[in-house]
JSON list of C-alpha atoms in Angstrom, two decimals:
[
{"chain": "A", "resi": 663, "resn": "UNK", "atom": "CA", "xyz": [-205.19, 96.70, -8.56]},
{"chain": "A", "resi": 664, "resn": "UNK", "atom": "CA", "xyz": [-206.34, 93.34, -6.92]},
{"chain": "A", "resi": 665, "resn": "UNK", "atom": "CA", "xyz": [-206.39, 94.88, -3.48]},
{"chain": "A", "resi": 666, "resn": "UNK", "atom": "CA", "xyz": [-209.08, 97.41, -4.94]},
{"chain": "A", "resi": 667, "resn": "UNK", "atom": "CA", "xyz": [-210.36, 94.32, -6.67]},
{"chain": "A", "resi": 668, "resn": "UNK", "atom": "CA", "xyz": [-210.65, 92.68, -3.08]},
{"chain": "A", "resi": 669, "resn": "UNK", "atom": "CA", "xyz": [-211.73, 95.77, -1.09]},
{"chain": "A", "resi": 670, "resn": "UNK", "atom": "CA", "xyz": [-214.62, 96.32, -3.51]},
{"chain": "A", "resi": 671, "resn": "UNK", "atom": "CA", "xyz": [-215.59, 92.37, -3.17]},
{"chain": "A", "resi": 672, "resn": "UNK", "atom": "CA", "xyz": [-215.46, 93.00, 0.30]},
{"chain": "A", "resi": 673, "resn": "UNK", "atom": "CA", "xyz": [-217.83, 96.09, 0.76]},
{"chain": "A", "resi": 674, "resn": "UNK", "atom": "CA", "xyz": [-220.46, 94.76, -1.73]},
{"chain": "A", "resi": 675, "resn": "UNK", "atom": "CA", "xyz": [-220.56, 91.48, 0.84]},
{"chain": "A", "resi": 676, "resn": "UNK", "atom": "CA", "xyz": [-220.92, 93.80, 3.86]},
{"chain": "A", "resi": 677, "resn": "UNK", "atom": "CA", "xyz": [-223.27, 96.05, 2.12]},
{"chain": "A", "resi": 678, "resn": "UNK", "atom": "CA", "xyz": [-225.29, 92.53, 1.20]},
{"chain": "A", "resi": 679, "resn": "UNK", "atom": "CA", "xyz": [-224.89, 90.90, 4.14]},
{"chain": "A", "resi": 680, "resn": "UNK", "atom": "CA", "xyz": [-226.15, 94.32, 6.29]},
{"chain": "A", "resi": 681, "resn": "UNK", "atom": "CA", "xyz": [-229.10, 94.13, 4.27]},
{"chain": "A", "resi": 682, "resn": "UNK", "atom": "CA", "xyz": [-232.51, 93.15, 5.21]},
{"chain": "A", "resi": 683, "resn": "UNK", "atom": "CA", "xyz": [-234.12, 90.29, 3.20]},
{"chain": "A", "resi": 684, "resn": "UNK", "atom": "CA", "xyz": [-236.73, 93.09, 1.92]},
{"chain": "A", "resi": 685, "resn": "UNK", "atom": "CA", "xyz": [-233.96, 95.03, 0.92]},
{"chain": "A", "resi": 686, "resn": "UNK", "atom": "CA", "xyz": [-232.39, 91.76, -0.43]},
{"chain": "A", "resi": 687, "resn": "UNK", "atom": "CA", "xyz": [-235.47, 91.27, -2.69]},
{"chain": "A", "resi": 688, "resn": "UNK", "atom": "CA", "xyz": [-235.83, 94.91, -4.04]},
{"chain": "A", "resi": 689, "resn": "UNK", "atom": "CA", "xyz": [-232.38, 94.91, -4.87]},
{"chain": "A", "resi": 690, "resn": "UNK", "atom": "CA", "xyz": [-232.31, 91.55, -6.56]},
{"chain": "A", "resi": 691, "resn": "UNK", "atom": "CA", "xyz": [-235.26, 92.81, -8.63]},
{"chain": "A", "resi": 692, "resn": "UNK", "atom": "CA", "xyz": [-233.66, 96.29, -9.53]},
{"chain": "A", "resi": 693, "resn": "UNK", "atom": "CA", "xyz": [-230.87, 94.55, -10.59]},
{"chain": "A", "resi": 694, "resn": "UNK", "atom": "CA", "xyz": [-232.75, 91.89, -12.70]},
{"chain": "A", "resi": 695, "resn": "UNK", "atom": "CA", "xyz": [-234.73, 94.93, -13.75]},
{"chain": "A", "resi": 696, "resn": "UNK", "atom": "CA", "xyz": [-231.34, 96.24, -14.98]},
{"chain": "A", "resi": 697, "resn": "UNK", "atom": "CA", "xyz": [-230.26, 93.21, -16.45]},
{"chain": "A", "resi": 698, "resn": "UNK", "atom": "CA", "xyz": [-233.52, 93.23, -18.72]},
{"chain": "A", "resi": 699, "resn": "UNK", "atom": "CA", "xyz": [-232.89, 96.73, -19.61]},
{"chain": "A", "resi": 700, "resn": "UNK", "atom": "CA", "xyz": [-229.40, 95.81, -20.51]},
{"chain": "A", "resi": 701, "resn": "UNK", "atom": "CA", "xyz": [-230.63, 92.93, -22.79]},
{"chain": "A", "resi": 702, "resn": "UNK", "atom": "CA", "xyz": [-233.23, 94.94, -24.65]},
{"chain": "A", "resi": 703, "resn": "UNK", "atom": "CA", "xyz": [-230.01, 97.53, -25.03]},
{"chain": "A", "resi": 704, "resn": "UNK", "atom": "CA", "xyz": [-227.97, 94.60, -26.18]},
{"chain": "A", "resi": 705, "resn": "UNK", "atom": "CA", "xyz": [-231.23, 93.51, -29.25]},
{"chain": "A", "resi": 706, "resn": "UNK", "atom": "CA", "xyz": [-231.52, 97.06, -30.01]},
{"chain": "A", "resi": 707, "resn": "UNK", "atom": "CA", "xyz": [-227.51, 97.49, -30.28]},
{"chain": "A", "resi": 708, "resn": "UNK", "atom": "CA", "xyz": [-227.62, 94.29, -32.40]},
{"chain": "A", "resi": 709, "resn": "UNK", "atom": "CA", "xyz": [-230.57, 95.41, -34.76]},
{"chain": "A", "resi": 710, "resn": "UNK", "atom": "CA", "xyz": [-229.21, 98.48, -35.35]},
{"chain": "A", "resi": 711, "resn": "UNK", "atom": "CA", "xyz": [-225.92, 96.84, -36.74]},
{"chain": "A", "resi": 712, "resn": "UNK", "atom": "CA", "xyz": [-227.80, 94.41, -38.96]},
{"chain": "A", "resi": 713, "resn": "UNK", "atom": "CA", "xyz": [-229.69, 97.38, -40.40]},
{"chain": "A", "resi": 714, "resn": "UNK", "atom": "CA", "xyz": [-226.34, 99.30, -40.21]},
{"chain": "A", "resi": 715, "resn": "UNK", "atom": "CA", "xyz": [-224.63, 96.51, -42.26]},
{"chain": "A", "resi": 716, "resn": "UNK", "atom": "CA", "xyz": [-228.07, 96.12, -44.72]},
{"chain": "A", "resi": 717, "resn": "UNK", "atom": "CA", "xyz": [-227.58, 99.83, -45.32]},
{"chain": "A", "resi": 718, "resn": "UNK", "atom": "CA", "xyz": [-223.94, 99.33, -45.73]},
{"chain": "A", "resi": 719, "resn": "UNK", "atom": "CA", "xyz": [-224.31, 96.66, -48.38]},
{"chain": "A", "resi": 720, "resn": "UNK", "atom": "CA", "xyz": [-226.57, 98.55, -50.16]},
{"chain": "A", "resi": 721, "resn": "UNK", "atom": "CA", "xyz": [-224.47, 101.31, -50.44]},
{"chain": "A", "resi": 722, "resn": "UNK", "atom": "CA", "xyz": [-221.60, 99.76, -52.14]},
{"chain": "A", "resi": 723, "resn": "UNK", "atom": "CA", "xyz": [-223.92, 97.91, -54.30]},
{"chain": "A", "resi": 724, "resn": "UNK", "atom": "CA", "xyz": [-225.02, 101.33, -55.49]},
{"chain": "A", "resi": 725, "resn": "UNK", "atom": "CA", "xyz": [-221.61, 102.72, -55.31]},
{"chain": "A", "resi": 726, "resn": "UNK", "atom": "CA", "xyz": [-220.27, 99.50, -57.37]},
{"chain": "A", "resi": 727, "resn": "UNK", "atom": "CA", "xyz": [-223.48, 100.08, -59.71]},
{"chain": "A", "resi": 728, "resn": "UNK", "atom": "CA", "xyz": [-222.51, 103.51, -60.47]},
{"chain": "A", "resi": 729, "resn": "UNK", "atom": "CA", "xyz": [-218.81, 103.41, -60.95]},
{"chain": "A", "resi": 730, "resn": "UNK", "atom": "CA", "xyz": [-219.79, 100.47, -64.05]},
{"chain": "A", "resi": 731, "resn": "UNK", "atom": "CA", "xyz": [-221.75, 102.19, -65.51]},
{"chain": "A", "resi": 732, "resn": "UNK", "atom": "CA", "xyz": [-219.29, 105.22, -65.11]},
{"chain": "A", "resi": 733, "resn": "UNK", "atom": "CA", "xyz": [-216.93, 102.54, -66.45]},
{"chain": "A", "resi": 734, "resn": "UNK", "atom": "CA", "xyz": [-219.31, 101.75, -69.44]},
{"chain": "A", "resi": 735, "resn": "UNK", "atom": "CA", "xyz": [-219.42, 106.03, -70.60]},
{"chain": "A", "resi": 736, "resn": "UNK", "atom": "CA", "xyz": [-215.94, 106.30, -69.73]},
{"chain": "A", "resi": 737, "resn": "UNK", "atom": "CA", "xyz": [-215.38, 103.40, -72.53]},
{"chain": "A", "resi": 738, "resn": "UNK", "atom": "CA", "xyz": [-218.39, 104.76, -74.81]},
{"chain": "A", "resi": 739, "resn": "UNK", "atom": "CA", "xyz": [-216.92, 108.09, -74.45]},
{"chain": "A", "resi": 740, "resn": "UNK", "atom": "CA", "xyz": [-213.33, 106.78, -75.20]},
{"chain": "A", "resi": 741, "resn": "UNK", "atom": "CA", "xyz": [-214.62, 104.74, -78.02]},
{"chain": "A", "resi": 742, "resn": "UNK", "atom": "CA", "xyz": [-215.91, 108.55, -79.47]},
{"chain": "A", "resi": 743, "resn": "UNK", "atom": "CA", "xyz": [-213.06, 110.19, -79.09]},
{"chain": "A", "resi": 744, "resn": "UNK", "atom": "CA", "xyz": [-210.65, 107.74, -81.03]},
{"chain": "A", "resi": 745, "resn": "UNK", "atom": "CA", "xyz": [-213.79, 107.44, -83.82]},
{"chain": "A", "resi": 746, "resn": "UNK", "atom": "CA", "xyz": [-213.76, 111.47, -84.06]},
{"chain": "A", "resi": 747, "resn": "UNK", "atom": "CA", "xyz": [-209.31, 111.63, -84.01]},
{"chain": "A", "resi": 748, "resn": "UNK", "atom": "CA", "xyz": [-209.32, 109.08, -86.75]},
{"chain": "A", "resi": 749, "resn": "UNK", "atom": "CA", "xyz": [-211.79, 111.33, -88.75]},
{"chain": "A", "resi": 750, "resn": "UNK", "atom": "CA", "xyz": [-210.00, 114.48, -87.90]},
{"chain": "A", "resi": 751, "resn": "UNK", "atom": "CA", "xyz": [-207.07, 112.50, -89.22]},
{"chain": "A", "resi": 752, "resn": "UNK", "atom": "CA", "xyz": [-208.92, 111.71, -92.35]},
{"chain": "A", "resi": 753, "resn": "UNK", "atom": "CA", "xyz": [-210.48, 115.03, -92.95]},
{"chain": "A", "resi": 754, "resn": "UNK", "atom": "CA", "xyz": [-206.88, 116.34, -92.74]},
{"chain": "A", "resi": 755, "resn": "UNK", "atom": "CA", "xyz": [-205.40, 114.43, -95.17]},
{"chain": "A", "resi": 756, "resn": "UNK", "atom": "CA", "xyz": [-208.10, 115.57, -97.28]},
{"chain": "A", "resi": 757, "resn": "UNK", "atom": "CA", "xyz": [-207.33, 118.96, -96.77]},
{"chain": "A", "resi": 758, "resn": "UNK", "atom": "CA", "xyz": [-204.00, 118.24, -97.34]},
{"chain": "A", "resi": 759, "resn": "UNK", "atom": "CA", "xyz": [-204.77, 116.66, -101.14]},
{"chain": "A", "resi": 760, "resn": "UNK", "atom": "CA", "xyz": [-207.22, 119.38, -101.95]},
{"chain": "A", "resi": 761, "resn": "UNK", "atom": "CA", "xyz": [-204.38, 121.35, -101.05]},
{"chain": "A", "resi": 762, "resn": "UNK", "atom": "CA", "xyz": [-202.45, 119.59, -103.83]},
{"chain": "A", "resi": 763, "resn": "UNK", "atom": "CA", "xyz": [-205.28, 119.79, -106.26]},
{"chain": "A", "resi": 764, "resn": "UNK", "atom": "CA", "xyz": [-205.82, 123.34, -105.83]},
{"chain": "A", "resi": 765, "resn": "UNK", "atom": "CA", "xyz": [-201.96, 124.21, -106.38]},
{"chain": "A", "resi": 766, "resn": "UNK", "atom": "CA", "xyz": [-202.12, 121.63, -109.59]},
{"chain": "A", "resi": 767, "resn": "UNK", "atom": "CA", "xyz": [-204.93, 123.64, -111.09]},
{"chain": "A", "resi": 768, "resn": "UNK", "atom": "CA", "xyz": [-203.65, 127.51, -109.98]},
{"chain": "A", "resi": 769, "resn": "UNK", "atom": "CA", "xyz": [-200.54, 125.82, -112.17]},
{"chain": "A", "resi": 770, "resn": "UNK", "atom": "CA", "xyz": [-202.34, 124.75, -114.69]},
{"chain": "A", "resi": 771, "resn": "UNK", "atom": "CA", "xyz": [-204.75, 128.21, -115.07]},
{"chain": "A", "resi": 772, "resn": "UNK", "atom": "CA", "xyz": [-201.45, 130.23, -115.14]},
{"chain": "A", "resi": 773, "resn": "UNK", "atom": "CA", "xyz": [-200.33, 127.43, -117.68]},
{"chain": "A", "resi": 774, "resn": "UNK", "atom": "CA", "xyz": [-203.60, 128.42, -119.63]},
{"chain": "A", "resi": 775, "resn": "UNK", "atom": "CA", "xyz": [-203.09, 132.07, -119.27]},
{"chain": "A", "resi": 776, "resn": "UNK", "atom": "CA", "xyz": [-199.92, 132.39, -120.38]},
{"chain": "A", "resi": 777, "resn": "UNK", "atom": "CA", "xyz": [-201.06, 130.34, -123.43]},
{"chain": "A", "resi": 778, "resn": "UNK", "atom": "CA", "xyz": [-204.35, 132.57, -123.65]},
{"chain": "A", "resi": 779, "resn": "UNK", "atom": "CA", "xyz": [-202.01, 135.66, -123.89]},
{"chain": "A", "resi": 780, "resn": "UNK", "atom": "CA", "xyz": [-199.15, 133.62, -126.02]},
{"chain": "A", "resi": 781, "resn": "UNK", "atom": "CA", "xyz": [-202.22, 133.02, -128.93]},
{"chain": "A", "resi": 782, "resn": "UNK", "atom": "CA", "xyz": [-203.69, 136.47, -128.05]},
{"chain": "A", "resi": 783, "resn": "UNK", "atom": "CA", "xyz": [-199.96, 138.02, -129.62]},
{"chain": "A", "resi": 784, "resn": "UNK", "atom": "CA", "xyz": [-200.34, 135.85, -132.20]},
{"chain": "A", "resi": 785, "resn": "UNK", "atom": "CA", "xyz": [-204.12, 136.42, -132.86]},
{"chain": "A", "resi": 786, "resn": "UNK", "atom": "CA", "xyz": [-203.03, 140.21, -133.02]},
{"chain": "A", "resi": 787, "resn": "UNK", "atom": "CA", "xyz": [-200.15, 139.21, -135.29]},
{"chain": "A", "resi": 788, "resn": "UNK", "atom": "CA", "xyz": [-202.12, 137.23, -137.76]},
{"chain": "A", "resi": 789, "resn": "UNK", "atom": "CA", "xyz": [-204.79, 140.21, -137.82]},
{"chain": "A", "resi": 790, "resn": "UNK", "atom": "CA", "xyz": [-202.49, 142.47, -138.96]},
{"chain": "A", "resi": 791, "resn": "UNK", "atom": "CA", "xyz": [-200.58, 140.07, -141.39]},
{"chain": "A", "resi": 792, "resn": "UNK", "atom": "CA", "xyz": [-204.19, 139.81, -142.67]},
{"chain": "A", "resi": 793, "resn": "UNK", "atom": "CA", "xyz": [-204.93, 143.71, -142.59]},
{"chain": "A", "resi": 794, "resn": "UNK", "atom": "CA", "xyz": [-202.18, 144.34, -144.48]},
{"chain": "A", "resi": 795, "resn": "UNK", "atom": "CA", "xyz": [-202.37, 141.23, -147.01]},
{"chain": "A", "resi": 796, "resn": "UNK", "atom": "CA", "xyz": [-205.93, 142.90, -147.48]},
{"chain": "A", "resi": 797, "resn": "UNK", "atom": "CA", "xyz": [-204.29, 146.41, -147.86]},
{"chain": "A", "resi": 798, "resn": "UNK", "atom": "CA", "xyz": [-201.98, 144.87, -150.58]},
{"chain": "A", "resi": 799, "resn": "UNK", "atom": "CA", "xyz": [-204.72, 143.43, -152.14]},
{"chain": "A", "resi": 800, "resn": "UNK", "atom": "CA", "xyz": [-206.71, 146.52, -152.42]},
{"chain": "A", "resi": 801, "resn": "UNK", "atom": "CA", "xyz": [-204.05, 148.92, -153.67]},
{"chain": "A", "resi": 802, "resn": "UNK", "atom": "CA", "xyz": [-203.29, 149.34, -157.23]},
{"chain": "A", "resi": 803, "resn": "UNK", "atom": "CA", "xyz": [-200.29, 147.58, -158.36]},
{"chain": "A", "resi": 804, "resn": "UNK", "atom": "CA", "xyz": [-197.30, 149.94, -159.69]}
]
């Protein structure tokens, strides 16, 4: 490696010394017009990273804006869906003491039917007690 190193130092310093001054000159001047180049490159390259960067940062400022207020519905959202278990939960138990209710009065309607048709057999009784009292009544005593 260092003797291509050396053998490249040492054909540039031919090639320069074998050159005419005129030659000298338009090289020197290609290769400052190079090095110009190669500094305008060098802004550009560097501009282009600040705006790279500037774009950058404003990305993950919109990224990090997004994901709170992703953050903030995620909450909201978990918020709702506790508020509409719990009234599931209450509606339920509702349910479940209607349920009761309902049984308690089928109970006590079968209670009152049986008692309806309890008094309608003695209703029926009675009318007939009374039919024939009335019968007795009427007929001429022996």
């Amino acid at each position: 490696m260092k003797t291509v190193s050396l053998l490249s130092v040492l054909m540039i310093a031919v090639c320069l010394v074998g050159c005419q001054d005129s030659e000298l000159a338009t090289c020197q001047q290609e290769r400052e017009a190079l090095q110009e180049q190669v500094t305008e490159k060098d802004n550009q390259i560097s501009t282009l990273k600040a705006e790279n960067v500037e774009i950058q940062t404003k990305a993950m400022e919109s990224i990090a804006t997004i994901m709170q207020k992703q953050a903030k519905r995620n909450d909201q959202l978990k918020d709702s869906i506790a508020e509409k278990i719990q009234q599931v939960k209450d509606l339920e138990e509702k349910v479940a003491s209607l349920e009761i209710e309902l049984e308690n009065l089928k109970n006590l309607y079968e209670n009152a039917t049986a008692t309806i048709g309890s008094l309608e057999k003695e209703k029926q009784a009675l009318a007939k007690k009374i039919n024939d009292i009335q019968k007795a009544a009427l007929s001429p005593v022996k």
